[in-house]
Tab-separated table of C-alpha atoms in Angstrom:
chain	number	residue	atom	x	y	z
A	234	MET	CA	-26.881	13.798	-31.735
A	235	ARG	CA	-25.329	15.263	-28.614
A	236	TYR	CA	-23.539	17.938	-30.678
A	237	CYS	CA	-26.806	18.998	-32.341
A	238	LEU	CA	-28.594	19.225	-29.003
A	239	THR	CA	-25.729	21.277	-27.561
A	240	GLN	CA	-25.902	23.765	-30.420
A	241	LEU	CA	-29.687	24.046	-30.168
A	242	ALA	CA	-29.446	24.513	-26.393
A	243	ARG	CA	-27.300	27.595	-26.933
A	244	LEU	CA	-30.275	29.113	-28.747
A	245	GLY	CA	-32.628	28.156	-25.923
A	246	LEU	CA	-33.975	25.153	-27.823
A	247	THR	CA	-33.290	22.545	-25.165
A	248	LEU	CA	-34.685	19.042	-25.393
A	249	GLN	CA	-37.263	19.913	-22.732
A	250	VAL	CA	-38.438	22.951	-24.704
A	251	LEU	CA	-38.712	20.941	-27.919
A	252	LYS	CA	-40.623	18.134	-26.191
A	253	THR	CA	-43.049	20.607	-24.611
A	254	ALA	CA	-43.775	22.331	-27.931
A	255	PHE	CA	-44.121	19.008	-29.732
A	256	ALA	CA	-46.466	17.681	-27.030
A	257	ALA	CA	-48.674	20.772	-27.341
A	258	GLY	CA	-48.937	20.462	-31.115
A	259	LEU	CA	-49.528	16.716	-30.992
A	260	ALA	CA	-52.194	17.074	-28.280
A	261	TRP	CA	-54.041	19.632	-30.414
A	262	LEU	CA	-53.941	17.280	-33.397
A	263	VAL	CA	-55.184	14.295	-31.392
A	264	ALA	CA	-58.003	16.365	-29.872
A	265	LEU	CA	-59.153	17.481	-33.334
A	266	LEU	CA	-59.145	13.908	-34.627
A	267	ILE	CA	-61.546	12.761	-31.906
A	268	PRO	CA	-65.240	13.346	-32.790
A	269	GLY	CA	-67.160	15.731	-30.580
A	270	SER	CA	-64.113	17.671	-29.392
A	271	SER	CA	-65.550	21.143	-28.824
A	272	TYR	CA	-62.681	22.601	-26.802
A	273	PRO	CA	-59.387	21.230	-28.203
A	274	VAL	CA	-57.421	24.086	-26.621
A	275	PHE	CA	-57.460	22.320	-23.258
A	276	ALA	CA	-55.475	19.386	-24.672
A	277	PRO	CA	-52.304	21.362	-25.528
A	278	LEU	CA	-52.749	23.357	-22.311
A	279	ALA	CA	-52.699	20.135	-20.289
A	280	ALA	CA	-49.740	18.840	-22.311
A	281	ILE	CA	-47.700	21.970	-21.577
A	282	LEU	CA	-48.414	21.813	-17.848
A	283	THR	CA	-47.880	18.051	-17.634
A	284	MET	CA	-44.559	17.893	-19.475
A	285	GLN	CA	-41.830	17.692	-16.841
A	286	VAL	CA	-38.140	16.804	-16.895
A	287	THR	CA	-38.621	13.227	-15.685
A	288	ILE	CA	-41.248	10.661	-16.657
A	289	ALA	CA	-42.235	10.125	-13.030
A	290	ASP	CA	-42.846	13.859	-12.558
A	291	SER	CA	-44.934	13.987	-15.747
A	292	ILE	CA	-47.117	11.100	-14.601
A	293	GLU	CA	-47.578	12.706	-11.203
A	294	LYS	CA	-48.388	16.100	-12.722
A	295	GLY	CA	-50.840	14.557	-15.200
A	296	VAL	CA	-52.691	12.595	-12.505
A	297	TYR	CA	-52.923	15.649	-10.258
A	298	ARG	CA	-54.222	17.790	-13.087
A	299	VAL	CA	-56.895	15.307	-14.183
A	300	LEU	CA	-58.103	14.767	-10.597
A	301	GLY	CA	-58.200	18.508	-9.975
A	302	VAL	CA	-60.194	19.111	-13.138
A	303	ILE	CA	-62.709	16.366	-12.293
A	304	VAL	CA	-63.310	17.711	-8.774
A	305	GLY	CA	-63.436	21.326	-9.966
A	306	VAL	CA	-65.833	20.554	-12.815
A	307	THR	CA	-68.095	18.623	-10.446
A	308	VAL	CA	-68.258	21.416	-7.865
A	309	GLY	CA	-68.558	24.222	-10.412
A	310	GLY	CA	-71.167	22.377	-12.477
A	311	ALA	CA	-73.310	21.556	-9.458
A	312	ILE	CA	-73.341	25.152	-8.164
A	313	GLY	CA	-73.707	26.709	-11.619
A	314	SER	CA	-76.796	24.640	-12.337
A	315	TYR	CA	-78.757	26.229	-9.486
A	316	PHE	CA	-77.305	29.679	-8.952
A	317	ALA	CA	-76.503	32.647	-11.161
A	318	VAL	CA	-72.856	33.616	-11.523
A	319	ASN	CA	-71.976	36.577	-9.336
A	320	THR	CA	-69.502	37.615	-6.671
A	321	VAL	CA	-71.173	35.611	-3.906
A	322	THR	CA	-71.509	32.484	-6.052
A	323	ILE	CA	-67.874	32.566	-7.101
A	324	PHE	CA	-66.779	33.056	-3.497
A	325	PHE	CA	-68.731	30.104	-2.148
A	326	ALA	CA	-67.926	27.845	-5.117
A	327	ILE	CA	-64.175	28.402	-4.781
A	328	LEU	CA	-64.450	28.113	-0.996
A	329	LEU	CA	-66.300	24.795	-1.256
A	330	GLY	CA	-63.998	23.302	-3.873
A	331	ILE	CA	-60.713	24.227	-2.202
A	332	SER	CA	-61.887	23.443	1.332
A	333	ALA	CA	-63.135	20.010	0.217
A	334	SER	CA	-59.779	19.126	-1.386
A	335	THR	CA	-57.962	20.458	1.667
A	336	ALA	CA	-60.163	18.462	4.029
A	337	PHE	CA	-59.341	15.275	2.133
A	338	ARG	CA	-55.661	16.281	2.268
A	339	LEU	CA	-55.212	16.193	-1.476
A	340	ASN	CA	-51.940	17.353	-2.997
A	341	PRO	CA	-51.615	21.180	-3.189
A	342	GLN	CA	-51.318	20.918	-6.978
A	343	ILE	CA	-54.746	19.245	-7.072
A	344	THR	CA	-56.157	21.941	-4.803
A	345	SER	CA	-55.040	24.784	-7.062
A	346	GLN	CA	-56.414	22.987	-10.123
A	347	VAL	CA	-59.750	22.503	-8.351
A	348	GLY	CA	-60.020	26.248	-7.843
A	349	VAL	CA	-59.194	27.071	-11.453
A	350	SER	CA	-61.572	24.459	-12.890
A	351	THR	CA	-64.395	25.485	-10.558
A	352	LEU	CA	-64.117	29.103	-11.683
A	353	LEU	CA	-63.980	28.264	-15.400
A	354	VAL	CA	-66.964	25.930	-15.181
A	355	LEU	CA	-68.988	28.570	-13.352
A	356	VAL	CA	-68.318	31.098	-16.103
A	357	TYR	CA	-68.446	28.855	-19.176
A	358	GLY	CA	-70.137	25.726	-17.832
A	359	GLN	CA	-73.514	26.471	-19.371
A	360	THR	CA	-72.033	26.141	-22.848
A	361	SER	CA	-72.948	22.827	-24.416
A	362	GLY	CA	-70.380	20.100	-23.790
A	363	TYR	CA	-67.967	22.330	-21.905
A	364	MET	CA	-67.720	20.304	-18.689
A	365	LEU	CA	-67.158	16.921	-20.310
A	366	GLY	CA	-64.912	18.514	-22.907
A	367	ARG	CA	-62.765	20.085	-20.189
A	368	ILE	CA	-62.209	16.681	-18.558
A	369	TRP	CA	-61.728	14.799	-21.819
A	370	GLU	CA	-59.289	17.264	-23.377
A	371	THR	CA	-57.272	17.438	-20.151
A	372	MET	CA	-56.919	13.663	-20.135
A	373	ILE	CA	-55.816	13.694	-23.800
A	374	GLY	CA	-53.190	16.384	-23.254
A	375	SER	CA	-51.805	14.767	-20.113
A	376	LEU	CA	-51.607	11.343	-21.778
A	377	VAL	CA	-49.839	12.754	-24.834
A	378	ALA	CA	-47.262	14.529	-22.645
A	379	VAL	CA	-46.547	11.397	-20.586
A	380	LEU	CA	-46.242	9.104	-23.630
A	381	LEU	CA	-43.997	11.587	-25.426
A	382	ASN	CA	-41.776	11.895	-22.362
A	383	ILE	CA	-41.504	8.097	-22.250
A	384	ALA	CA	-40.612	7.905	-25.940
A	385	ILE	CA	-38.060	10.735	-25.849
A	386	SER	CA	-35.885	10.428	-22.767
A	387	PRO	CA	-32.822	12.620	-22.155
A	388	PRO	CA	-29.832	11.120	-23.999
A	389	GLN	CA	-27.111	9.585	-21.861
A	390	ALA	CA	-28.543	10.681	-18.540
A	391	SER	CA	-26.192	8.226	-16.845
A	392	VAL	CA	-23.167	10.060	-18.278
A	393	VAL	CA	-24.299	13.316	-16.657
A	394	ALA	CA	-25.076	11.544	-13.387
A	395	ARG	CA	-21.694	9.787	-13.368
A	396	GLN	CA	-19.927	13.118	-13.848
A	397	ALA	CA	-21.917	14.542	-10.928
A	398	VAL	CA	-20.774	11.656	-8.714
A	399	VAL	CA	-17.152	12.227	-9.703
A	400	VAL	CA	-17.490	15.940	-8.920
A	401	SER	CA	-18.906	15.078	-5.484
A	402	ILE	CA	-15.953	12.803	-4.719
A	403	ARG	CA	-13.483	15.495	-5.776
A	404	GLN	CA	-15.250	18.051	-3.583
A	405	LEU	CA	-14.800	15.720	-0.629
A	406	MET	CA	-11.106	15.661	-1.490
A	407	LEU	CA	-11.092	19.463	-1.180
A	408	VAL	CA	-12.482	19.163	2.349
A	409	LEU	CA	-9.613	16.821	3.220
A	410	GLU	CA	-7.151	19.238	1.623
A	411	HIS	CA	-8.366	22.000	3.938
A	412	MET	CA	-7.830	19.689	6.914
A	413	LEU	CA	-4.251	19.180	5.710
A	414	ASP	CA	-3.516	22.816	4.833
A	415	ALA	CA	-5.065	24.272	7.995
A	416	PRO	CA	-4.876	21.575	10.692
A	417	THR	CA	-5.728	24.044	13.465
A	418	ASP	CA	-8.707	25.526	11.612
A	419	THR	CA	-10.910	22.617	12.625
A	420	GLU	CA	-14.179	24.552	12.919
A	421	VAL	CA	-14.015	25.658	9.289
A	422	SER	CA	-13.237	22.107	8.184
A	423	LEU	CA	-16.261	20.865	10.098
A	424	LEU	CA	-18.455	23.511	8.465
A	425	GLU	CA	-17.217	22.537	5.010
A	426	ALA	CA	-17.807	18.855	5.761
A	427	ARG	CA	-21.368	19.563	6.888
A	428	GLN	CA	-22.067	21.585	3.752
A	429	MET	CA	-20.746	18.744	1.606
A	430	VAL	CA	-23.063	16.237	3.300
A	431	THR	CA	-26.039	18.470	2.518
A	432	ARG	CA	-24.898	19.020	-1.069
A	433	ILE	CA	-24.370	15.329	-1.740
A	434	GLU	CA	-27.739	14.475	-0.190
A	435	LYS	CA	-29.380	16.798	-2.743
A	436	GLU	CA	-27.357	15.233	-5.559
A	437	HIS	CA	-28.439	11.825	-4.297
A	438	MET	CA	-32.114	12.801	-4.517
A	439	GLN	CA	-31.713	14.205	-8.041
A	440	ILE	CA	-30.112	10.993	-9.287
A	441	ILE	CA	-32.858	8.944	-7.619
A	442	GLN	CA	-35.540	11.026	-9.365
A	443	THR	CA	-33.845	10.594	-12.734
A	444	ALA	CA	-33.470	6.862	-12.194
A	445	HIS	CA	-37.118	6.495	-11.190
A	446	GLY	CA	-38.119	8.151	-14.452
A	447	PHE	CA	-36.622	5.242	-16.381
A	448	ARG	CA	-38.855	2.789	-14.526
A	449	TYR	CA	-41.787	3.834	-16.717
A	450	THR	CA	-40.174	3.395	-20.103
A	451	PRO	CA	-39.722	0.105	-21.981
A	452	PHE	CA	-36.862	1.692	-23.890
A	453	GLN	CA	-33.235	2.307	-22.914
A	454	ARG	CA	-32.886	-0.689	-20.609
A	455	ARG	CA	-29.136	-0.237	-20.495
A	456	GLU	CA	-29.560	3.374	-19.425
A	457	ARG	CA	-32.063	2.352	-16.767
A	458	LYS	CA	-29.643	-0.225	-15.352
A	459	ALA	CA	-26.787	2.289	-15.368
A	460	MET	CA	-28.888	4.872	-13.519
A	461	PHE	CA	-29.862	2.483	-10.734
A	462	GLU	CA	-26.217	1.473	-10.348
A	463	LEU	CA	-25.361	5.157	-9.987
A	464	VAL	CA	-28.023	5.488	-7.282
A	465	LEU	CA	-26.134	2.872	-5.262
A	466	LEU	CA	-22.857	4.626	-6.030
A	467	ILE	CA	-23.957	8.086	-4.895
A	468	ASN	CA	-25.357	6.414	-1.786
A	469	ARG	CA	-21.825	5.186	-1.010
A	470	VAL	CA	-20.429	8.660	-1.639
A	471	GLU	CA	-23.016	10.092	0.744
A	472	HIS	CA	-21.897	7.614	3.410
A	473	ILE	CA	-18.272	8.627	2.792
A	474	SER	CA	-19.208	12.292	3.250
A	475	ILE	CA	-20.822	11.430	6.595
A	476	GLN	CA	-17.620	9.676	7.713
A	477	ILE	CA	-15.543	12.706	6.687
A	478	ARG	CA	-17.890	14.898	8.688
A	479	GLY	CA	-17.309	12.558	11.644
A	480	ILE	CA	-13.541	12.921	11.213
A	481	ALA	CA	-13.879	16.704	11.169
A	482	ARG	CA	-16.011	16.564	14.329
A	483	SER	CA	-13.420	14.414	16.118
A	484	LEU	CA	-10.625	16.777	15.069
A	485	VAL	CA	-12.529	19.684	16.621
A	486	ASP	CA	-12.844	17.734	19.877
A	487	LEU	CA	-9.151	16.763	19.830
A	488	HIS	CA	-8.105	20.341	19.150
A	489	SER	CA	-9.944	21.453	22.291
A	490	LEU	CA	-8.063	18.997	24.525
A	491	PRO	CA	-5.262	20.687	26.494
A	492	GLY	CA	-1.729	19.340	26.229
A	493	GLN	CA	-2.441	16.667	23.595
A	494	THR	CA	-1.502	16.932	19.925
A	495	TYR	CA	-1.929	14.357	17.203
A	496	ASP	CA	-0.683	14.460	13.646
A	497	PHE	CA	-3.115	12.862	11.222
A	498	SER	CA	-1.592	14.359	8.072
A	499	SER	CA	-0.284	11.029	6.784
A	500	VAL	CA	-3.608	9.196	7.077
A	501	LEU	CA	-5.543	12.163	5.657
A	502	LYS	CA	-3.192	12.223	2.675
A	503	ASP	CA	-3.718	8.501	2.228
A	504	VAL	CA	-7.487	8.722	2.283
A	505	ARG	CA	-7.396	11.715	-0.069
A	506	LEU	CA	-5.262	9.676	-2.498
A	507	CYS	CA	-7.663	6.760	-2.149
A	508	LEU	CA	-10.603	9.028	-3.021
A	509	LEU	CA	-8.685	10.354	-6.023
A	510	ILE	CA	-8.162	6.817	-7.343
A	511	PHE	CA	-11.796	6.010	-6.540
A	512	ALA	CA	-12.954	9.042	-8.552
A	513	ARG	CA	-10.851	7.932	-11.507
A	514	ALA	CA	-12.291	4.425	-11.271
A	515	VAL	CA	-15.836	5.828	-11.261
A	516	ALA	CA	-15.105	8.120	-14.206
A	517	ALA	CA	-13.306	5.504	-16.319
A	518	ASN	CA	-15.575	2.615	-15.299
A	519	ASP	CA	-13.122	0.019	-16.648
A	520	ALA	CA	-11.318	-2.994	-15.195
A	521	GLU	CA	-7.900	-1.340	-15.002
A	522	ALA	CA	-9.154	1.651	-13.005
A	523	LYS	CA	-11.118	-0.610	-10.666
A	524	GLU	CA	-8.036	-2.756	-10.042
A	525	ALA	CA	-6.090	0.385	-9.148
A	526	ALA	CA	-8.774	1.277	-6.593
A	527	VAL	CA	-8.592	-2.253	-5.166
A	528	MET	CA	-4.825	-1.990	-4.721
A	529	ALA	CA	-5.165	1.453	-3.154
A	530	VAL	CA	-7.632	0.204	-0.547
A	531	ARG	CA	-5.299	-2.685	0.356
A	532	GLU	CA	-2.348	-0.378	0.821
A	533	MET	CA	-4.355	2.187	2.822
A	534	ARG	CA	-5.582	-0.488	5.207
A	535	ALA	CA	-2.015	-1.557	5.919
A	536	ASN	CA	-0.889	2.052	6.441
A	537	PHE	CA	-3.781	2.847	8.763
A	538	SER	CA	-3.106	-0.303	10.786
A	539	GLN	CA	0.547	0.606	11.310
A	540	TYR	CA	-0.237	4.176	12.287
A	541	TYR	CA	-2.983	3.208	14.697
A	542	TYR	CA	-0.798	0.491	16.240
A	543	ALA	CA	1.863	3.128	16.931
A	544	LEU	CA	-0.687	5.447	18.558
A	545	GLN	CA	-1.945	2.685	20.832
A	546	HIS	CA	1.476	2.573	22.528
A	547	GLU	CA	1.169	6.222	23.537
A	548	ALA	CA	-0.167	6.942	27.004
A	549	ASP	CA	-3.682	8.352	27.427
A	550	THR	CA	-4.818	7.970	23.829
A	551	ALA	CA	-7.986	10.036	23.462
A	552	PRO	CA	-11.228	8.213	22.481
A	553	GLU	CA	-11.569	10.586	19.524
A	554	VAL	CA	-8.519	8.932	17.949
A	555	GLY	CA	-10.372	5.636	17.789
A	556	ALA	CA	-13.398	7.420	16.340
A	557	ILE	CA	-11.265	8.936	13.595
A	558	PHE	CA	-9.795	5.595	12.590
A	559	SER	CA	-13.236	4.042	12.740
A	560	ASP	CA	-14.489	6.649	10.240
A	561	LEU	CA	-11.416	6.141	8.059
A	562	GLY	CA	-12.039	2.413	8.033
A	563	ARG	CA	-15.666	2.886	7.037
A	564	ILE	CA	-14.574	5.051	4.107
A	565	LEU	CA	-12.423	2.171	2.904
A	566	ASP	CA	-15.346	-0.190	3.514
A	567	GLU	CA	-17.577	1.849	1.198
A	568	ILE	CA	-14.964	1.820	-1.566
A	569	GLU	CA	-14.219	-1.850	-0.971
A	570	ASP	CA	-17.862	-2.889	-1.242
A	571	LYS	CA	-18.073	-1.180	-4.615
A	572	PHE	CA	-15.568	-3.687	-6.025
A	573	PRO	CA	-16.562	-7.319	-5.341
A	574	ALA	CA	-13.080	-8.530	-6.291
A	575	LEU	CA	-11.808	-7.190	-2.979
A	576	ASN	CA	-14.653	-8.500	-0.837
A	577	ALA	CA	-13.519	-12.136	-0.951
A	578	GLN	CA	-10.089	-11.227	0.397
A	579	ALA	CA	-11.540	-9.152	3.251
A	580	ALA	CA	-14.290	-11.653	4.107
A	581	GLY	CA	-14.202	-13.043	7.607
A	582	SER	CA	-12.119	-10.219	9.027
A	583	GLY	CA	-15.040	-8.473	10.747
A	584	ARG	CA	-12.782	-5.526	11.583
A	585	LEU	CA	-12.083	-2.218	9.949
A	586	PHE	CA	-8.346	-2.833	10.203
A	587	PRO	CA	-6.780	-6.307	10.047
A	588	GLY	CA	-5.093	-7.333	13.275
A	589	ILE	CA	-6.388	-4.426	15.346
A	590	ASP	CA	-9.592	-4.187	17.324
A	591	ILE	CA	-10.444	-0.522	17.760
A	592	SER	CA	-13.812	-1.043	19.396
A	593	ALA	CA	-12.385	-0.224	22.826
A	594	ASN	CA	-11.690	3.347	21.764
A	595	GLU	CA	-15.021	4.027	20.085
């Protein structure tokens, strides 16, 4: 199935294109089967405009379109019944329809549809059955598009989303690599970290939208469950990106301090390795990979504790050092919380690093 879709996509025949064409044809057929359908063309038109990538977007688009048509038909029909169609009539009809929807703070998509429907009703509204037909056929086309989108969901959406999460984790590793390769180029590292936070936030929203689409379908329950799990996962990755941005910010501050130098290469390498193992665990999604991530977190905690303990014995330890280790600990917390097997062993600690209270330096 996936191979066939891939080959068709190379020719421009993506699943979305096929669904849109099918929805248009099916809407036309349904409109013809219903008695009294004088304007079946509006059904496939509504189906084309309603068909979106996600089910949630299709429902939203369909509702907006139907509401816009109802308001536009009402305004256009009322004005067209008393006044002849001319430049002045069209001006005031469009002005009234759009200003009314704007005053009630309707969605901009409804507002544009109000304008279009008002104009069409003014021009063709005197034809028998046009106004009711416009509303009825729009409802048919929108309903067909929504139902078809529910019945034919993108195959293995969770696989694509999981790959996107893995890519995001690996991109965070690249930010850490730059911190290691150019330890004095802290401003660039901070810029890269900020860009990654923004990028992952967008990825987070895309996965949420895809997951919400599965809420409206009774099919693919396993896929729906997998998507909502991935929403929680990308949320953790977003938190990790924020902590890495905090580390980059602290490194900039430390670099500006005169006469003080700190070497964080060992801990940055450790956290990069931990993210690598985490990415493999997310990609593989099996018990063995998860156990490897659990062991990595344990070892990193011990390493961070030893390194921070050594720094505490140095005179005049900068507060930014504590902030860095606080962010490092929170990264481990996010990975740890993903795997419940590790939570029981860390329960009751209440600290980011066992045996060390770093709150004084935060």
